[in-house]
PDB file of C-alpha atoms in Angstrom:
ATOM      1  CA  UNK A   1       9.114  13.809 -21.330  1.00  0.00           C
ATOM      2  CA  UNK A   2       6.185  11.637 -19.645  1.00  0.00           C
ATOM      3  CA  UNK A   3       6.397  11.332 -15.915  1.00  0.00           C
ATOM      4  CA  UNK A   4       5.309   8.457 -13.651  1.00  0.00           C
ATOM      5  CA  UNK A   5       1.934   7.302 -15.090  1.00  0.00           C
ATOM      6  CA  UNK A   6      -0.046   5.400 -13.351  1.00  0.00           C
ATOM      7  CA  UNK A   7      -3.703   3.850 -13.381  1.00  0.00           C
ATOM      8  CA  UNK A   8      -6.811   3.662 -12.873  1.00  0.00           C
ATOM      9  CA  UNK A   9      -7.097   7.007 -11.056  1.00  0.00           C
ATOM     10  CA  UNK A  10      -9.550   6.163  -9.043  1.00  0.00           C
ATOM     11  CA  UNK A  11     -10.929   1.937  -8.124  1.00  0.00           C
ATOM     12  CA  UNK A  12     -13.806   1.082  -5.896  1.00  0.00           C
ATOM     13  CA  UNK A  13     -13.862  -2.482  -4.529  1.00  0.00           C
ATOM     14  CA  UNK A  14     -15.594  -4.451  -1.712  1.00  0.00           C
ATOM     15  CA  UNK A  15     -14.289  -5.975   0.692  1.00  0.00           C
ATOM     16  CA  UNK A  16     -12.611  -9.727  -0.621  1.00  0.00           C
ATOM     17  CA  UNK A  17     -11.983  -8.415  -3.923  1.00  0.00           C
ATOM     18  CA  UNK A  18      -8.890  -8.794  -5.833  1.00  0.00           C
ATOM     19  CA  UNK A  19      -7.284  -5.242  -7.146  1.00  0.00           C
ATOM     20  CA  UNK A  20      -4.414  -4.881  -9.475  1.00  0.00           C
ATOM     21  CA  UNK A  21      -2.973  -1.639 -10.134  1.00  0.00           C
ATOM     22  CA  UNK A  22      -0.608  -0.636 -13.057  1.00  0.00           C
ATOM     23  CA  UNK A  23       2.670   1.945 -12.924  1.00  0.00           C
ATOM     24  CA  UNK A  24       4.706   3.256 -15.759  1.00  0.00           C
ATOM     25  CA  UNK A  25       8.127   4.527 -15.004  1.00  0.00           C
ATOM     26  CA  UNK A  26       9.767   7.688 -16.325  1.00  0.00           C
ATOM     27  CA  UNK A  27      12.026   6.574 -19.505  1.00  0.00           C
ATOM     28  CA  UNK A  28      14.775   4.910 -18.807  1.00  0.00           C
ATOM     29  CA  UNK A  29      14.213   4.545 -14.953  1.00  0.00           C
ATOM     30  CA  UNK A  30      14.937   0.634 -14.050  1.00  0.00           C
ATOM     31  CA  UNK A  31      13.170   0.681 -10.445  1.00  0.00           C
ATOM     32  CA  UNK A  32       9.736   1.028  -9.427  1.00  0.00           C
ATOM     33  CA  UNK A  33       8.740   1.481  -5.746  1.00  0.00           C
ATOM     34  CA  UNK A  34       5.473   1.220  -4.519  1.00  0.00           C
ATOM     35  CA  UNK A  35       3.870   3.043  -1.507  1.00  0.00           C
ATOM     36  CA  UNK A  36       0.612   3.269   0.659  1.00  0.00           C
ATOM     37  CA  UNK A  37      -0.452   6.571   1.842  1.00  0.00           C
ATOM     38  CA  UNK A  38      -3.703   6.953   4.250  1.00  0.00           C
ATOM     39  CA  UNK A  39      -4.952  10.173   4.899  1.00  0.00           C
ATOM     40  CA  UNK A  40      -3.220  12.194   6.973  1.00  0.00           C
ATOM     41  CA  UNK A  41       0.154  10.338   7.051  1.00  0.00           C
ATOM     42  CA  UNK A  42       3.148   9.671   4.960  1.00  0.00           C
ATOM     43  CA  UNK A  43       3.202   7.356   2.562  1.00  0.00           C
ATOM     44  CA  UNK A  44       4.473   3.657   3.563  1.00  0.00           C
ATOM     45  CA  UNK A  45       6.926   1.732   1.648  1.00  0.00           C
ATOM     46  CA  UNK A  46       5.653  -1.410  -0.064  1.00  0.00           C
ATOM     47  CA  UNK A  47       7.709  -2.922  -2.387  1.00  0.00           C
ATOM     48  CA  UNK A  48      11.114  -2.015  -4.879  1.00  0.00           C
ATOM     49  CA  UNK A  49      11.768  -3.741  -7.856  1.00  0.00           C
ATOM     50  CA  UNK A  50      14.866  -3.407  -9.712  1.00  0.00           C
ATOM     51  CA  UNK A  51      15.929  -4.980 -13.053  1.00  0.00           C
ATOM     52  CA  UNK A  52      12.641  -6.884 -12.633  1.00  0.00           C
ATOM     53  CA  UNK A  53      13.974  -8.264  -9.262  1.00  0.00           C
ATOM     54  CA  UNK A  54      12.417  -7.432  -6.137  1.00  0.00           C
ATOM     55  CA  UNK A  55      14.992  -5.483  -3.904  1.00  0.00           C
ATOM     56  CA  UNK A  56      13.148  -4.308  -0.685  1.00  0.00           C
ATOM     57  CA  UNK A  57       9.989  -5.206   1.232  1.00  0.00           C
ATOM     58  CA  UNK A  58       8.192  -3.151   3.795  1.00  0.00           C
ATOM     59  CA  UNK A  59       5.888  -4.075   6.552  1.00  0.00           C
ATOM     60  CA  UNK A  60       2.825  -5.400   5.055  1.00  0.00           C
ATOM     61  CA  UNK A  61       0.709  -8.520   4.513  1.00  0.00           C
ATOM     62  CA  UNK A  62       1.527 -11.473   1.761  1.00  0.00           C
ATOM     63  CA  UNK A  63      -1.948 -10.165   0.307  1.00  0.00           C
ATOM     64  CA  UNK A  64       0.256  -7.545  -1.140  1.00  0.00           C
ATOM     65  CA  UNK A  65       2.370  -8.800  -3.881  1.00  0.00           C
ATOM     66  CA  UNK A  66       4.279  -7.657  -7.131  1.00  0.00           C
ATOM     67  CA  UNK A  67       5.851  -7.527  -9.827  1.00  0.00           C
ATOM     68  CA  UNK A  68       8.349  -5.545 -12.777  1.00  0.00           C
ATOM     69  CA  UNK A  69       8.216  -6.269 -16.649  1.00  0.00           C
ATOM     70  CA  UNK A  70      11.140  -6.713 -19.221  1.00  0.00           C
ATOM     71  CA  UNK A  71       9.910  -2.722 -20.063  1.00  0.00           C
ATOM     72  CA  UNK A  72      10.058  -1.806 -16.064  1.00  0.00           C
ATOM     73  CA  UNK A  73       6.450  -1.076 -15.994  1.00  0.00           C
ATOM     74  CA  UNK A  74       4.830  -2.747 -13.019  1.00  0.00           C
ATOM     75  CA  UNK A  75       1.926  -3.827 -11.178  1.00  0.00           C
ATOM     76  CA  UNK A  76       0.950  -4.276  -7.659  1.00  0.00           C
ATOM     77  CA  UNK A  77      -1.798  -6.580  -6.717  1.00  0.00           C
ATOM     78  CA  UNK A  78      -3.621  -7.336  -3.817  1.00  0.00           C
ATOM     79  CA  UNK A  79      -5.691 -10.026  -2.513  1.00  0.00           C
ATOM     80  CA  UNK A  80      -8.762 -10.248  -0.164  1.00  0.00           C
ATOM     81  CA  UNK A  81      -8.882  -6.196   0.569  1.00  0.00           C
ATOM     82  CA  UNK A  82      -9.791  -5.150   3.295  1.00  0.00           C
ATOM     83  CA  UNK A  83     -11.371  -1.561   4.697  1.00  0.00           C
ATOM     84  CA  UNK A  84      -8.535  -0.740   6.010  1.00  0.00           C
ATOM     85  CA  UNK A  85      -6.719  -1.133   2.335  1.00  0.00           C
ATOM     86  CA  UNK A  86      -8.323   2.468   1.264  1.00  0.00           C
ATOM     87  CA  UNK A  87      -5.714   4.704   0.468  1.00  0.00           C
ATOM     88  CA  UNK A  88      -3.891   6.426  -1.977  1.00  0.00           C
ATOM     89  CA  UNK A  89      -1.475   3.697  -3.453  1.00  0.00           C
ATOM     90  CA  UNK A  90       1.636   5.394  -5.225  1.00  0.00           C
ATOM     91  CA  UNK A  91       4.437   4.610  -7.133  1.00  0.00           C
ATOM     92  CA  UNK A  92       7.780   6.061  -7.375  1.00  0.00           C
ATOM     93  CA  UNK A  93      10.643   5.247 -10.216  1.00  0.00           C
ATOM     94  CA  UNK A  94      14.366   6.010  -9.757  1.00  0.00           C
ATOM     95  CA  UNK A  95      16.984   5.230 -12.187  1.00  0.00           C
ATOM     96  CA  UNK A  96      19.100   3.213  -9.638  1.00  0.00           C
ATOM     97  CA  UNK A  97      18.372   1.380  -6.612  1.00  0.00           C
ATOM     98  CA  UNK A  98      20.131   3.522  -3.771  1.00  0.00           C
ATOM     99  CA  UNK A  99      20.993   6.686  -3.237  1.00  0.00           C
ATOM    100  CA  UNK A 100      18.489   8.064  -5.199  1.00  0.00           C
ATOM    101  CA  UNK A 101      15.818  10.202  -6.299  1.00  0.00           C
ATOM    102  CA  UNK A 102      12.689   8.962  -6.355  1.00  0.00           C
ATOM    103  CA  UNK A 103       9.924  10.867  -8.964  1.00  0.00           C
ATOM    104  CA  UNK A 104       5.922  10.106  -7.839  1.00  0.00           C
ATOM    105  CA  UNK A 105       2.917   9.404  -9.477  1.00  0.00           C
ATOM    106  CA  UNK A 106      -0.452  11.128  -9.655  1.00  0.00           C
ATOM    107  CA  UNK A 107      -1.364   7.992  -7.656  1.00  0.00           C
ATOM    108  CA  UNK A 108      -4.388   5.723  -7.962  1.00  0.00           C
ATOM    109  CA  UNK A 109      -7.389   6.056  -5.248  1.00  0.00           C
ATOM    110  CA  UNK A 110      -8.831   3.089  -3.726  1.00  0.00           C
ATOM    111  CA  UNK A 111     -12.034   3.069  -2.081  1.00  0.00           C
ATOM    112  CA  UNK A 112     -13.044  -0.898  -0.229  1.00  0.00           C
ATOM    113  CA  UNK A 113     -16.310  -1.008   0.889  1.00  0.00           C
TER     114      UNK A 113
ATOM    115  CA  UNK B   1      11.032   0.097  12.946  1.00  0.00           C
ATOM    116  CA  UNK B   2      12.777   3.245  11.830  1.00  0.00           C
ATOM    117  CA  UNK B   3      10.486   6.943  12.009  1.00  0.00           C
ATOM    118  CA  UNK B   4      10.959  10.110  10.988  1.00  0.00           C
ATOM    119  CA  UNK B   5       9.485  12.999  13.273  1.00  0.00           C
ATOM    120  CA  UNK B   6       8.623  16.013  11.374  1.00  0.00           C
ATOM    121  CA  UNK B   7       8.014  19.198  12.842  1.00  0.00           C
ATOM    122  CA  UNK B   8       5.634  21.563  13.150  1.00  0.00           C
ATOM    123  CA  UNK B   9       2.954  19.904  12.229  1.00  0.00           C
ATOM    124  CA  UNK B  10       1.484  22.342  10.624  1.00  0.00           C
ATOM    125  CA  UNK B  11       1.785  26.326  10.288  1.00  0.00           C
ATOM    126  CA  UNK B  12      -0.153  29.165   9.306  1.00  0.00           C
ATOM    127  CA  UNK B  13       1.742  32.368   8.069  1.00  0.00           C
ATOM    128  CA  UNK B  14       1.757  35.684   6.029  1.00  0.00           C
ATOM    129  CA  UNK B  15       2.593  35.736   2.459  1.00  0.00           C
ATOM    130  CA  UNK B  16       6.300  37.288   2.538  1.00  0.00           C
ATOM    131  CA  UNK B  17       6.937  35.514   5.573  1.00  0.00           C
ATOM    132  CA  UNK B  18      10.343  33.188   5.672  1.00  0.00           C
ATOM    133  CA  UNK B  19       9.255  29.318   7.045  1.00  0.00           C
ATOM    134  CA  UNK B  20      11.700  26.521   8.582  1.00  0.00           C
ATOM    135  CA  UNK B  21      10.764  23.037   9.060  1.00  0.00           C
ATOM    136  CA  UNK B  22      13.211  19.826  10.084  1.00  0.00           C
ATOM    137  CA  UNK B  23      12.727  16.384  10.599  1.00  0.00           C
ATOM    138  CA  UNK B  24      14.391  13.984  12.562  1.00  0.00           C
ATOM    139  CA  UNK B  25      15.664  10.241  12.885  1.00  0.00           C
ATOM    140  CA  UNK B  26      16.382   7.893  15.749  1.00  0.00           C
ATOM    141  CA  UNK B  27      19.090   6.104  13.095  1.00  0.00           C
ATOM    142  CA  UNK B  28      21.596   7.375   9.903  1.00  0.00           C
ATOM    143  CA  UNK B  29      19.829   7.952   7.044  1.00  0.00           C
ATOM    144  CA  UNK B  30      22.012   8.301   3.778  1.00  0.00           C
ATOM    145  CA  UNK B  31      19.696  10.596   1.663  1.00  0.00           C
ATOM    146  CA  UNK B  32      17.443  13.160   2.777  1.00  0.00           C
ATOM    147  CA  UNK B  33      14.822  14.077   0.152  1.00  0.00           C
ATOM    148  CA  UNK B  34      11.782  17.134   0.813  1.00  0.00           C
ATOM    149  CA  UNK B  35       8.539  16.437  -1.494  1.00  0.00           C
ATOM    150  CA  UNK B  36       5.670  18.763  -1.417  1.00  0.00           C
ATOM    151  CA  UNK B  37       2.186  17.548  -2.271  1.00  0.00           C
ATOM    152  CA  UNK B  38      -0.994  18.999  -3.052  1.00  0.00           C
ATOM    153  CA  UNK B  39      -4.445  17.543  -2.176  1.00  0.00           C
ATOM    154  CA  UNK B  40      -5.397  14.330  -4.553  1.00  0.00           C
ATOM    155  CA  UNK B  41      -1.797  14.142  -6.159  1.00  0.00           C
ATOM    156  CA  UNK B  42       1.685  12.640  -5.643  1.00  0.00           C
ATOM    157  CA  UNK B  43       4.221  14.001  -4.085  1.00  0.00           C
ATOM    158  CA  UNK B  44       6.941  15.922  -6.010  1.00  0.00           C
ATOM    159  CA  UNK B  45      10.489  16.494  -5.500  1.00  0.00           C
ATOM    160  CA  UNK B  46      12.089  19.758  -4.431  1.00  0.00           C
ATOM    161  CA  UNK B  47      15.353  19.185  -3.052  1.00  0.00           C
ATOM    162  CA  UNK B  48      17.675  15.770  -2.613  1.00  0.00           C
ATOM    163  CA  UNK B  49      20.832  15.801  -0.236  1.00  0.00           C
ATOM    164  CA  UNK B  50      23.477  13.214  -0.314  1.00  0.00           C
ATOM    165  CA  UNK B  51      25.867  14.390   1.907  1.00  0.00           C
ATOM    166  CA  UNK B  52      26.670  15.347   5.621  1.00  0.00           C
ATOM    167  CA  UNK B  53      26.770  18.886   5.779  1.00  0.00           C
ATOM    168  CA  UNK B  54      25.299  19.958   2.524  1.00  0.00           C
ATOM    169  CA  UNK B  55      23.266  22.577   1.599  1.00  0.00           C
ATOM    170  CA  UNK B  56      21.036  23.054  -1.224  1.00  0.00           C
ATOM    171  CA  UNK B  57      19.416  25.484  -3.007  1.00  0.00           C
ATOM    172  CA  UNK B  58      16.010  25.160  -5.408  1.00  0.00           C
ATOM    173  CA  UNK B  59      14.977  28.887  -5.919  1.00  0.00           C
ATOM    174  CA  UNK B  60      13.491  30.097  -2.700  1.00  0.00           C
ATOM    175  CA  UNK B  61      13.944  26.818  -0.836  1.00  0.00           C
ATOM    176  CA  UNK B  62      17.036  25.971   0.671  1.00  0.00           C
ATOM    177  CA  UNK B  63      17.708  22.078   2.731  1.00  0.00           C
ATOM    178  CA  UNK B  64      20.600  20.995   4.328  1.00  0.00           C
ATOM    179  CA  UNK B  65      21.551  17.672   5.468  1.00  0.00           C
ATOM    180  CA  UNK B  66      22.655  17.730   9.081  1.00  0.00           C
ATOM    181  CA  UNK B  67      26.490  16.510   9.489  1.00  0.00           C
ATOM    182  CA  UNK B  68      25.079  14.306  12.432  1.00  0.00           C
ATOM    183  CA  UNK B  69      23.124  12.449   9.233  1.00  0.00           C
ATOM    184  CA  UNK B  70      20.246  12.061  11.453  1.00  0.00           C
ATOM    185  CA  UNK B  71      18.419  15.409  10.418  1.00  0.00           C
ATOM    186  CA  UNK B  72      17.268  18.075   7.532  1.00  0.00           C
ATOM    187  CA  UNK B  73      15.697  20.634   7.827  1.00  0.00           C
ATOM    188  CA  UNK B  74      13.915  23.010   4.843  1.00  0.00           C
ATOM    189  CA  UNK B  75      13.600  26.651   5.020  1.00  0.00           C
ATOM    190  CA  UNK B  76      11.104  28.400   1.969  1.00  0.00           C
ATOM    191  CA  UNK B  77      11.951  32.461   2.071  1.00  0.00           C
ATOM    192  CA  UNK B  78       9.352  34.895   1.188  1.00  0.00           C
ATOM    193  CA  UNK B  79       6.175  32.799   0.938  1.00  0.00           C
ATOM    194  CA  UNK B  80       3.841  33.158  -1.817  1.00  0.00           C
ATOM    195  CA  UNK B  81       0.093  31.747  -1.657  1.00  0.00           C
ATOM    196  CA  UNK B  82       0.741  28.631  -3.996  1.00  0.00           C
ATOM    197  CA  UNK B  83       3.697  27.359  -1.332  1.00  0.00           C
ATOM    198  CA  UNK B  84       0.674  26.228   0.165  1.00  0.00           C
ATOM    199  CA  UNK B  85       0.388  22.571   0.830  1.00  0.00           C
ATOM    200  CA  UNK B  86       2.077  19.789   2.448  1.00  0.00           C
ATOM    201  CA  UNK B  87       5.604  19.366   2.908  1.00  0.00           C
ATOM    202  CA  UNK B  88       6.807  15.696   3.641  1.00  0.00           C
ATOM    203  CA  UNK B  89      10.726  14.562   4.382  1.00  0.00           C
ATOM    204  CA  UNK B  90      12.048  11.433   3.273  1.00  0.00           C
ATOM    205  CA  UNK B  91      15.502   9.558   3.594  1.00  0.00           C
ATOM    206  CA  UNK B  92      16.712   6.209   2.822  1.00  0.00           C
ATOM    207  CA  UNK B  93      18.458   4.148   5.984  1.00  0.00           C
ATOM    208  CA  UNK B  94      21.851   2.660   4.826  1.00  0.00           C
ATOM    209  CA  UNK B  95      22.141   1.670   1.023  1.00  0.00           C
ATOM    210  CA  UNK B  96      18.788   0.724   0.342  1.00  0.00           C
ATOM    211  CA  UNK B  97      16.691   2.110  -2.552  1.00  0.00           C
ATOM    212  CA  UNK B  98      13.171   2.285   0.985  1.00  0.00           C
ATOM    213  CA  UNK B  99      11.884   5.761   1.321  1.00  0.00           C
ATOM    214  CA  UNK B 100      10.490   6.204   4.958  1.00  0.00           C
ATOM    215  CA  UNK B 101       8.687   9.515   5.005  1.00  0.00           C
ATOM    216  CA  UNK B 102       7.820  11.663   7.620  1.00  0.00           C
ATOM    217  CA  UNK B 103       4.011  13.049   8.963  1.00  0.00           C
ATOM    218  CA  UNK B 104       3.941  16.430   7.227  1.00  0.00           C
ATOM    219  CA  UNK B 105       3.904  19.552   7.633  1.00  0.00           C
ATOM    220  CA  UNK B 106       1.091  21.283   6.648  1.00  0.00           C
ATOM    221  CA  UNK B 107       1.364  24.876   5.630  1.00  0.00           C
ATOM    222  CA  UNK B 108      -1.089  27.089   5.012  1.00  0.00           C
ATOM    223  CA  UNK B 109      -0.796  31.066   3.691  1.00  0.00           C
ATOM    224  CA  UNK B 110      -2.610  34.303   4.357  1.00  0.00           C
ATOM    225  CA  UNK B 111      -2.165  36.547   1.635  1.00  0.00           C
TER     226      UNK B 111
END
């Protein structure tokens, strides 16, 4: 069975660009989390989306925003990046919303210059 | 907001060598997960705990969920070159689906 697929792999942007970046969930998973990881840290919770609801927001700016589709795939956009918006952006499915386990992505890289 | 400490930091050993990391939390978390990742990839799962007090096995790694439910810690026995990478905890505060990981633990083996 397919994993967590996500893409691109890797995105290079400047800085006030628009990026959108696309996750596929393992099949029959219903939520999709999405995290930021910088380098040398752990990764920080953005967003959960369950049944195309969202369910849980972290700490971050409204430039972050997204979304779940009728097929639980999702997409997380953000606005007006910044340098500081280079990371490693993952996402995570689960098959409920809480407890549970959450499966990863290969990730996508994003570079702002 | 809620943080995980993770300790060591990192740690160098000798293949064959048994290693023991834990992790921490200022508040009761409800599931304690251990991910390993390796340079330019995801994270992926190699134990979950649900409950106080319980202790799992996944070949040579073992995790345990402390019955205070405010730490885990992961032991790998008889290290082998590929355990090399970094090992992250995770647990999810109260019933929510949030993941908040810790720093890593970087290990690194001699063979």
């Amino acid at each position: 069975d397919a994993g967590v697929t996500q893409s691109p792999t890797h995105l290079i942007k400047t800085r006030g660009q628009h990026v959108t970046l696309r996750c596929s969930p393992i099949s029959g998973h219903k939520s999709v989390s999405w995290y930021q990881q910088v380098l040398g840290q752990g990764p920080q919770f953005i967003f959960q989306y369950y049944e195309k609801e969202e369910r849980g927001r972290g700490n971050f700016p409204d430039r972050f925003s997204a979304r779940q589709f009728p097929n639980y795939s999702s997409e997380l956009n953000v606005n007006a990046l910044l340098l500081g918006d280079s990371a490693l952006y993952l996402c995570a499915s689960s098959l409920r919303l809480a407890p549970n386990e959450q499966f990863f992505g290969p990730g996508t890289r994003l570079t702002v210059l | 907001g809620q943080q995980l400490n993770q300790s060591p930091q990192s740690m160098f050993i000798q293949e064959g060598e048994d290693v023991s990391m834990n992790c921490t939390s200022s508040s009761i978390f409800n599931t304690w997960l251990w991910y390993k990742q390796d340079p330019g990839e995801g994270p992926v799962l190699l134990i979950a705990l649900y409950k106080a007090g319980e202790l799992t096995s996944n070949g040579r790694l073992t995790a345990q969920f402390g019955i205070t439910r405010k730490d885990s810690f992961l032991n790998i026995s008889a290290s082998i070159p590929s355990d090399v990478g970094i090992y992250f905890c995770a647990g999810t505060p109260s019933n929510t689906g949030k993941l908040i990981f810790g720093q890593g633990t970087t290990l690194q083996v001699k063979p």
